[in-house]
């Protein structure tokens, strides 16, 4: 009898523990820890967002960088699918923009110059003769004010605010930027951007995660199959500056209207492929800019992981990590070789301030810039 009593007490305790574990798992959370200090002694935070399915994103307020993103494969095994570093010190060095927020202008502005309201503005030149990703100290290298957004039904969310001063990197106007990262309970990383200015300026914000759906450090991305919802892409010159035309993808290695392995045509003897050293171009997403629509999908056959990209932006820069060269050591201690990650940077077309035929990137005083992008994760057999 006494024996039975003990067994049932143990059973009850075990059941309680199981129930607690289930509740803990089902609870969406956001917590904050320290990510270290900058060289100037500023404290940097690391936020951990967890949704009800156990999907987890770690995001720092330094550059708004997504440091890790753990999602399940077809068997339910979680892996970190973004490239990056374990510690702040590695992010402080000049690098390939791993996981960062990019601004004020994603991608290039030719010769670092543009004219707005009859005034020529000279920007920092940091990519040959051109301006790239907001300049020498872009939004990827600044400290954002971070706040947990509580009570959002969609999932845990982090608000990041940054004031880019008039004249910063050469841009006019005090630009208030707000980015909200939400890890939804539908296994999506959703990024909402907004910005306002006190003087007309240009704005083109994006996000620069390098994905490897087999897990970061787990080889190259050449077998990942990609689909891009675009009949046209933006061809460039040898310096990656748009020619001004939008070119039909049909009959070119840029046709991803049906799924193709990234590696299938990446070394083809084709001028645009050579200019980009692989894929490093903007695709013109079909449908109406400003309206949330399907942009691209990537499927990694060994893990079964699928990532869909949805956006309100007119374009998506598909970059295949062509400049990674095996000199950076990633989170799992493995060297990041060439093409070991790919980016889907949703954005306006490069050099729009100098290209009258492209959709405008001018943000008027008093207007609000808005943009949303969703990276949705799932798996298939
Ligand atoms: C973008 C650019 C590339 C490169 C990467 C970062 O994708 O188009 O040329 O600068 O960012 O290395």
Tab-separated table of C-alpha atoms and ligand atoms in Angstrom:
chain	number	residue	atom	x	y	z
A	1	UNK	CA	0.000	0.000	0.000
A	2	UNK	CA	2.751	2.416	1.120
A	3	UNK	CA	4.660	1.411	-2.016
A	4	UNK	CA	1.632	2.375	-4.154
A	5	UNK	CA	1.355	5.731	-2.424
A	6	UNK	CA	4.967	6.538	-3.197
A	7	UNK	CA	4.599	5.498	-6.840
A	8	UNK	CA	1.521	7.664	-7.321
A	9	UNK	CA	3.265	10.635	-5.653
A	10	UNK	CA	6.218	10.197	-8.031
A	11	UNK	CA	3.790	9.905	-10.947
A	12	UNK	CA	1.993	13.099	-9.964
A	13	UNK	CA	5.333	14.908	-9.658
A	14	UNK	CA	6.427	13.655	-13.087
A	15	UNK	CA	3.124	14.749	-14.625
A	16	UNK	CA	3.495	18.181	-13.062
A	17	UNK	CA	6.991	18.539	-14.453
A	18	UNK	CA	5.762	17.489	-17.898
A	19	UNK	CA	2.919	19.994	-17.722
A	20	UNK	CA	5.338	22.733	-16.643
A	21	UNK	CA	7.714	21.873	-19.483
A	22	UNK	CA	4.810	22.038	-21.940
A	23	UNK	CA	3.677	25.418	-20.636
A	24	UNK	CA	7.253	26.726	-20.739
A	25	UNK	CA	7.511	25.522	-24.323
A	26	UNK	CA	4.193	27.011	-25.349
A	27	UNK	CA	4.914	30.399	-23.826
A	28	UNK	CA	6.236	33.096	-26.145
A	29	UNK	CA	8.953	35.091	-24.385
A	30	UNK	CA	11.423	37.917	-24.856
A	31	UNK	CA	14.365	38.362	-22.527
A	32	UNK	CA	17.347	40.707	-22.441
A	33	UNK	CA	20.958	39.931	-21.512
A	34	UNK	CA	24.257	41.730	-21.999
A	35	UNK	CA	26.132	41.291	-25.303
A	36	UNK	CA	29.198	43.136	-24.033
A	37	UNK	CA	30.611	46.623	-24.510
A	38	UNK	CA	31.812	48.609	-27.495
A	39	UNK	CA	35.378	49.975	-27.602
A	40	UNK	CA	33.954	53.198	-26.122
A	41	UNK	CA	32.449	51.279	-23.205
A	42	UNK	CA	28.811	51.464	-24.321
A	43	UNK	CA	26.669	48.567	-23.095
A	44	UNK	CA	25.126	46.465	-25.828
A	45	UNK	CA	22.141	44.166	-25.281
A	46	UNK	CA	21.119	40.839	-26.700
A	47	UNK	CA	17.406	40.035	-26.871
A	48	UNK	CA	16.157	36.473	-27.105
A	49	UNK	CA	12.761	36.082	-28.735
A	50	UNK	CA	11.044	32.703	-28.469
A	51	UNK	CA	7.697	31.822	-30.013
A	52	UNK	CA	5.180	29.166	-28.945
A	53	UNK	CA	6.865	26.538	-31.167
A	54	UNK	CA	10.289	27.022	-29.621
A	55	UNK	CA	11.641	28.977	-32.601
A	56	UNK	CA	14.247	31.379	-31.259
A	57	UNK	CA	15.858	34.569	-32.563
A	58	UNK	CA	18.683	36.427	-30.846
A	59	UNK	CA	18.883	40.080	-31.859
A	60	UNK	CA	21.270	42.762	-30.632
A	61	UNK	CA	20.623	46.496	-30.527
A	62	UNK	CA	24.084	46.954	-32.092
A	63	UNK	CA	23.205	47.350	-35.779
A	64	UNK	CA	19.876	45.585	-35.150
A	65	UNK	CA	21.774	42.412	-35.979
A	66	UNK	CA	20.023	39.040	-35.984
A	67	UNK	CA	22.777	37.047	-34.295
A	68	UNK	CA	21.059	33.650	-34.461
A	69	UNK	CA	17.815	32.146	-35.676
A	70	UNK	CA	16.935	28.586	-34.706
A	71	UNK	CA	14.232	26.833	-36.709
A	72	UNK	CA	13.252	23.133	-37.012
A	73	UNK	CA	14.065	20.825	-39.917
A	74	UNK	CA	11.636	18.217	-41.249
A	75	UNK	CA	12.378	15.961	-38.248
A	76	UNK	CA	11.929	18.733	-35.701
A	77	UNK	CA	15.671	19.249	-35.136
A	78	UNK	CA	16.545	22.892	-34.507
A	79	UNK	CA	19.538	24.521	-36.209
A	80	UNK	CA	20.794	28.062	-36.450
A	81	UNK	CA	20.147	29.108	-40.061
A	82	UNK	CA	21.897	32.498	-40.160
A	83	UNK	CA	25.600	33.283	-40.444
A	84	UNK	CA	27.174	35.367	-37.715
A	85	UNK	CA	29.494	35.613	-34.739
A	86	UNK	CA	29.343	34.562	-31.094
A	87	UNK	CA	30.575	37.816	-29.681
A	88	UNK	CA	30.160	41.543	-30.118
A	89	UNK	CA	33.878	42.144	-30.767
A	90	UNK	CA	33.634	40.326	-34.115
A	91	UNK	CA	30.677	42.483	-35.184
A	92	UNK	CA	32.537	45.695	-34.339
A	93	UNK	CA	35.118	45.029	-37.068
A	94	UNK	CA	34.294	45.936	-40.688
A	95	UNK	CA	32.535	42.882	-42.108
A	96	UNK	CA	30.028	41.548	-44.609
A	97	UNK	CA	26.968	42.971	-42.799
A	98	UNK	CA	25.944	39.619	-41.245
A	99	UNK	CA	22.320	39.854	-40.066
A	100	UNK	CA	22.325	43.648	-39.888
A	101	UNK	CA	19.844	46.413	-40.559
A	102	UNK	CA	20.991	48.473	-43.533
A	103	UNK	CA	20.383	52.190	-44.012
A	104	UNK	CA	19.936	54.954	-44.823
A	105	UNK	CA	20.271	53.451	-48.282
A	106	UNK	CA	20.550	49.703	-48.965
A	107	UNK	CA	22.977	48.876	-51.806
A	108	UNK	CA	24.787	51.389	-54.012
A	109	UNK	CA	24.477	55.030	-54.927
A	110	UNK	CA	26.734	55.765	-57.906
A	111	UNK	CA	29.791	57.848	-57.063
A	112	UNK	CA	28.183	58.647	-53.700
A	113	UNK	CA	26.251	61.574	-55.163
A	114	UNK	CA	22.661	62.504	-55.793
A	115	UNK	CA	20.669	65.682	-56.337
A	116	UNK	CA	17.482	66.461	-54.464
A	117	UNK	CA	15.484	69.693	-54.779
A	118	UNK	CA	18.355	71.136	-56.835
A	119	UNK	CA	20.994	70.468	-54.159
A	120	UNK	CA	23.775	67.968	-54.755
A	121	UNK	CA	24.574	65.790	-51.744
A	122	UNK	CA	27.925	64.047	-51.396
A	123	UNK	CA	27.862	60.790	-49.475
A	124	UNK	CA	30.615	58.704	-47.955
A	125	UNK	CA	32.291	56.591	-50.658
A	126	UNK	CA	33.058	53.103	-49.345
A	127	UNK	CA	32.808	50.690	-52.284
A	128	UNK	CA	35.238	51.573	-55.056
A	129	UNK	CA	33.954	54.938	-56.250
A	130	UNK	CA	30.449	54.259	-54.947
A	131	UNK	CA	28.436	54.523	-51.742
A	132	UNK	CA	27.286	51.162	-50.311
A	133	UNK	CA	24.821	50.254	-47.536
A	134	UNK	CA	24.596	53.696	-45.955
A	135	UNK	CA	28.302	54.517	-45.854
A	136	UNK	CA	31.235	54.031	-43.528
A	137	UNK	CA	29.108	53.927	-40.405
A	138	UNK	CA	25.743	52.774	-41.658
A	139	UNK	CA	22.767	51.662	-39.569
A	140	UNK	CA	24.513	48.279	-39.199
A	141	UNK	CA	27.178	49.885	-36.987
A	142	UNK	CA	25.117	52.169	-34.770
A	143	UNK	CA	23.485	51.551	-31.416
A	144	UNK	CA	19.708	51.378	-31.515
A	145	UNK	CA	17.452	52.004	-28.530
A	146	UNK	CA	15.828	48.648	-27.801
A	147	UNK	CA	12.481	48.001	-26.107
A	148	UNK	CA	10.450	44.855	-25.642
A	149	UNK	CA	7.005	45.198	-27.150
A	150	UNK	CA	4.711	43.485	-24.692
A	151	UNK	CA	1.291	42.046	-25.253
A	152	UNK	CA	1.552	41.526	-28.997
A	153	UNK	CA	-0.649	38.553	-29.855
A	154	UNK	CA	1.336	37.706	-32.998
A	155	UNK	CA	4.430	36.778	-30.970
A	156	UNK	CA	7.353	38.333	-29.086
A	157	UNK	CA	8.525	41.620	-30.581
A	158	UNK	CA	11.464	43.976	-30.226
A	159	UNK	CA	11.278	47.672	-31.088
A	160	UNK	CA	14.481	49.372	-32.232
A	161	UNK	CA	14.698	53.147	-32.622
A	162	UNK	CA	17.462	55.213	-34.121
A	163	UNK	CA	17.845	58.894	-34.884
A	164	UNK	CA	20.122	59.468	-37.851
A	165	UNK	CA	21.273	63.071	-37.651
A	166	UNK	CA	21.076	65.630	-40.446
A	167	UNK	CA	24.301	65.251	-42.430
A	168	UNK	CA	25.155	61.758	-41.175
A	169	UNK	CA	27.203	60.016	-43.907
A	170	UNK	CA	26.221	62.995	-46.092
A	171	UNK	CA	22.419	62.540	-46.056
A	172	UNK	CA	20.066	65.475	-45.474
A	173	UNK	CA	17.472	65.577	-42.695
A	174	UNK	CA	17.128	64.190	-39.191
A	175	UNK	CA	15.697	60.745	-39.879
A	176	UNK	CA	13.819	58.927	-37.110
A	177	UNK	CA	13.851	55.234	-37.874
A	178	UNK	CA	11.850	52.536	-36.133
A	179	UNK	CA	12.237	48.824	-36.821
A	180	UNK	CA	10.042	46.209	-35.171
A	181	UNK	CA	11.234	42.619	-35.257
A	182	UNK	CA	8.426	40.164	-34.461
A	183	UNK	CA	8.965	36.423	-34.147
A	184	UNK	CA	5.434	35.350	-34.926
A	185	UNK	CA	3.784	32.171	-33.697
A	186	UNK	CA	3.542	31.164	-37.379
A	187	UNK	CA	7.343	30.743	-37.422
A	188	UNK	CA	7.966	34.008	-39.218
A	189	UNK	CA	10.553	36.671	-38.613
A	190	UNK	CA	8.628	39.793	-39.502
A	191	UNK	CA	10.358	43.154	-39.933
A	192	UNK	CA	8.347	46.372	-39.933
A	193	UNK	CA	10.255	49.509	-40.845
A	194	UNK	CA	9.081	53.100	-40.562
A	195	UNK	CA	10.846	56.453	-40.804
A	196	UNK	CA	10.126	60.169	-40.781
A	197	UNK	CA	12.331	63.133	-41.620
A	198	UNK	CA	12.377	66.890	-40.974
A	199	UNK	CA	13.876	67.636	-44.427
A	200	UNK	CA	13.411	65.839	-47.768
A	201	UNK	CA	15.857	62.920	-48.000
A	202	UNK	CA	16.250	59.442	-49.517
A	203	UNK	CA	15.523	56.209	-47.649
A	204	UNK	CA	15.877	52.553	-48.574
A	205	UNK	CA	16.038	50.248	-45.564
A	206	UNK	CA	16.741	46.543	-45.674
A	207	UNK	CA	17.947	43.541	-43.698
A	208	UNK	CA	21.129	41.617	-44.463
A	209	UNK	CA	20.865	38.111	-42.946
A	210	UNK	CA	22.865	35.439	-44.724
A	211	UNK	CA	20.819	32.229	-44.651
A	212	UNK	CA	22.045	28.688	-44.818
A	213	UNK	CA	19.003	26.487	-44.368
A	214	UNK	CA	21.213	23.431	-43.700
A	215	UNK	CA	22.538	25.327	-40.669
A	216	UNK	CA	25.249	27.988	-40.503
A	217	UNK	CA	28.733	26.618	-41.101
A	218	UNK	CA	27.233	23.563	-42.775
A	219	UNK	CA	28.735	23.837	-46.259
A	220	UNK	CA	27.706	25.971	-49.204
A	221	UNK	CA	24.251	26.959	-50.411
A	222	UNK	CA	24.632	25.749	-54.003
A	223	UNK	CA	22.075	22.920	-53.636
A	224	UNK	CA	19.426	25.171	-52.142
A	225	UNK	CA	16.549	25.566	-54.576
A	226	UNK	CA	15.304	29.068	-55.117
A	227	UNK	CA	12.195	30.529	-56.710
A	228	UNK	CA	11.840	34.280	-57.277
A	229	UNK	CA	8.518	35.858	-58.215
A	230	UNK	CA	10.007	38.199	-60.811
A	231	UNK	CA	9.763	38.428	-64.610
A	232	UNK	CA	12.473	41.089	-64.654
A	233	UNK	CA	15.730	41.944	-62.925
A	234	UNK	CA	17.950	45.023	-62.735
A	235	UNK	CA	21.086	44.567	-64.868
A	236	UNK	CA	24.174	46.515	-63.811
A	237	UNK	CA	27.562	47.645	-65.065
A	238	UNK	CA	30.801	46.018	-63.867
A	239	UNK	CA	30.674	48.146	-60.696
A	240	UNK	CA	27.143	46.862	-59.841
A	241	UNK	CA	25.480	50.165	-60.740
A	242	UNK	CA	22.145	49.699	-62.590
A	243	UNK	CA	22.090	50.467	-66.309
A	244	UNK	CA	18.612	51.971	-65.949
A	245	UNK	CA	16.747	49.235	-67.819
A	246	UNK	CA	14.712	46.371	-66.354
A	247	UNK	CA	15.565	43.168	-68.205
A	248	UNK	CA	13.366	40.144	-68.816
A	249	UNK	CA	14.725	37.058	-67.033
A	250	UNK	CA	13.545	34.619	-69.679
A	251	UNK	CA	16.366	32.611	-71.251
A	252	UNK	CA	18.879	33.913	-68.674
A	253	UNK	CA	20.392	32.439	-65.478
A	254	UNK	CA	18.219	35.006	-63.675
A	255	UNK	CA	15.027	33.113	-64.436
A	256	UNK	CA	13.911	31.715	-61.068
A	257	UNK	CA	10.204	31.739	-61.914
A	258	UNK	CA	10.418	27.977	-61.422
A	259	UNK	CA	12.758	26.463	-58.789
A	260	UNK	CA	16.447	26.168	-59.642
A	261	UNK	CA	19.399	25.144	-57.492
A	262	UNK	CA	21.481	28.234	-56.737
A	263	UNK	CA	24.561	26.468	-58.110
A	264	UNK	CA	22.986	25.339	-61.375
A	265	UNK	CA	23.849	28.426	-63.436
A	266	UNK	CA	25.945	30.499	-61.010
A	267	UNK	CA	29.201	30.033	-62.922
A	268	UNK	CA	27.681	30.417	-66.373
A	269	UNK	CA	29.597	32.441	-68.949
A	270	UNK	CA	27.150	35.339	-68.898
A	271	UNK	CA	28.031	39.014	-68.521
A	272	UNK	CA	25.681	39.827	-65.627
A	273	UNK	CA	26.736	36.740	-63.691
A	274	UNK	CA	30.368	37.774	-64.194
A	275	UNK	CA	29.711	41.339	-63.054
A	276	UNK	CA	28.201	40.035	-59.825
A	277	UNK	CA	30.749	37.200	-59.378
A	278	UNK	CA	27.557	35.147	-59.150
A	279	UNK	CA	24.153	36.452	-58.111
A	280	UNK	CA	24.254	39.944	-56.647
A	281	UNK	CA	21.330	41.673	-58.334
A	282	UNK	CA	17.908	43.104	-57.675
A	283	UNK	CA	14.870	41.283	-58.996
A	284	UNK	CA	11.708	43.280	-59.745
A	285	UNK	CA	9.040	41.503	-57.731
A	286	UNK	CA	5.844	40.901	-59.699
A	287	UNK	CA	2.738	42.676	-58.466
A	288	UNK	CA	2.192	46.041	-56.912
A	289	UNK	CA	4.864	47.644	-54.697
A	290	UNK	CA	3.419	48.701	-51.367
A	291	UNK	CA	1.248	45.582	-51.282
A	292	UNK	CA	2.448	42.561	-49.316
A	293	UNK	CA	3.187	39.820	-51.842
A	294	UNK	CA	5.254	36.698	-52.383
A	295	UNK	CA	8.851	37.505	-53.339
A	296	UNK	CA	10.922	34.335	-53.114
A	297	UNK	CA	11.298	30.914	-51.618
A	298	UNK	CA	14.298	28.752	-50.765
A	299	UNK	CA	14.230	24.995	-50.116
A	300	UNK	CA	17.154	23.029	-48.726
A	301	UNK	CA	16.709	19.344	-49.641
A	302	UNK	CA	18.788	17.612	-46.923
A	303	UNK	CA	17.065	19.336	-43.969
A	304	UNK	CA	13.750	19.929	-45.742
A	305	UNK	CA	13.739	23.514	-44.477
A	306	UNK	CA	11.802	26.042	-46.508
A	307	UNK	CA	11.986	29.816	-46.227
A	308	UNK	CA	9.484	32.058	-47.953
A	309	UNK	CA	10.028	35.781	-48.342
A	310	UNK	CA	7.088	38.186	-48.519
A	311	UNK	CA	7.437	41.931	-48.835
A	312	UNK	CA	5.871	45.275	-49.668
A	313	UNK	CA	9.109	46.391	-51.392
A	314	UNK	CA	9.458	46.743	-55.190
A	315	UNK	CA	12.578	44.559	-55.349
A	316	UNK	CA	14.733	41.941	-53.708
A	317	UNK	CA	18.520	41.789	-53.864
A	318	UNK	CA	19.515	38.144	-54.131
A	319	UNK	CA	23.160	37.906	-53.093
A	320	UNK	CA	24.903	34.541	-52.919
A	321	UNK	CA	27.801	35.294	-50.577
A	322	UNK	CA	30.232	35.651	-53.488
A	323	UNK	CA	32.623	37.782	-51.442
A	324	UNK	CA	32.884	35.423	-48.462
A	325	UNK	CA	36.373	33.978	-48.722
A	326	UNK	CA	36.978	31.588	-45.837
A	327	UNK	CA	38.653	34.183	-43.604
A	328	UNK	CA	35.804	34.615	-41.081
A	329	UNK	CA	35.081	32.057	-38.361
A	330	UNK	CA	31.411	31.563	-37.606
A	331	UNK	CA	29.450	30.687	-34.481
A	332	UNK	CA	30.119	26.943	-34.641
A	333	UNK	CA	33.845	27.585	-35.113
A	334	UNK	CA	33.747	26.832	-38.850
A	335	UNK	CA	35.206	29.093	-41.521
A	336	UNK	CA	32.650	30.740	-43.764
A	337	UNK	CA	33.683	29.794	-47.264
A	338	UNK	CA	32.548	31.455	-50.479
A	339	UNK	CA	28.804	31.015	-51.051
A	340	UNK	CA	28.096	29.551	-47.619
A	341	UNK	CA	25.079	31.828	-47.187
A	342	UNK	CA	22.614	33.772	-49.311
A	343	UNK	CA	20.706	37.002	-48.705
A	344	UNK	CA	17.272	38.156	-49.749
A	345	UNK	CA	17.514	41.911	-49.155
A	346	UNK	CA	14.080	43.352	-49.877
A	347	UNK	CA	14.488	46.895	-51.121
A	348	UNK	CA	14.146	49.540	-53.799
A	349	UNK	CA	16.459	49.217	-56.784
A	350	UNK	CA	20.079	50.316	-56.299
A	351	UNK	CA	21.012	53.881	-57.232
A	352	UNK	CA	17.360	54.983	-57.450
A	353	UNK	CA	18.200	58.592	-56.457
A	354	UNK	CA	20.083	58.872	-59.775
A	355	UNK	CA	17.678	56.812	-61.898
A	356	UNK	CA	14.595	58.823	-62.872
A	357	UNK	CA	12.801	55.773	-64.318
A	358	UNK	CA	12.980	53.790	-61.044
A	359	UNK	CA	10.338	54.039	-58.302
A	360	UNK	CA	11.291	56.969	-56.100
A	361	UNK	CA	13.179	56.586	-52.826
A	362	UNK	CA	12.637	60.219	-51.852
A	363	UNK	CA	11.111	60.617	-48.419
A	364	UNK	CA	9.414	63.978	-48.095
A	365	UNK	CA	9.355	65.993	-44.928
A	366	UNK	CA	6.114	65.138	-43.150
A	367	UNK	CA	5.622	61.794	-44.941
A	368	UNK	CA	6.150	58.376	-43.341
A	369	UNK	CA	8.250	55.665	-44.933
A	370	UNK	CA	6.784	52.206	-44.338
A	371	UNK	CA	7.972	48.784	-45.365
A	372	UNK	CA	7.337	45.216	-44.176
A	373	UNK	CA	9.158	41.987	-44.925
A	374	UNK	CA	8.418	38.491	-43.662
A	375	UNK	CA	10.779	35.508	-43.640
A	376	UNK	CA	8.528	32.475	-43.081
A	377	UNK	CA	9.992	29.112	-42.072
A	378	UNK	CA	8.518	25.651	-42.575
A	379	UNK	CA	9.698	22.267	-43.810
A	380	UNK	CA	8.700	19.634	-46.302
A	381	UNK	CA	9.528	15.963	-46.936
B	1	LIG	C1	25.060	43.426	-51.021
B	1	LIG	C2	25.801	43.969	-52.154
B	1	LIG	C3	26.965	43.123	-52.359
B	1	LIG	C4	27.816	43.078	-51.113
B	1	LIG	C5	27.036	42.551	-50.007
B	1	LIG	C6	27.850	42.589	-48.726
B	1	LIG	O1	24.426	42.276	-51.353
B	1	LIG	O2	25.067	44.075	-53.329
B	1	LIG	O3	27.700	43.577	-53.429
B	1	LIG	O4	28.212	44.358	-50.776
B	1	LIG	O5	25.875	43.296	-49.859
B	1	LIG	O6	29.122	42.120	-48.904
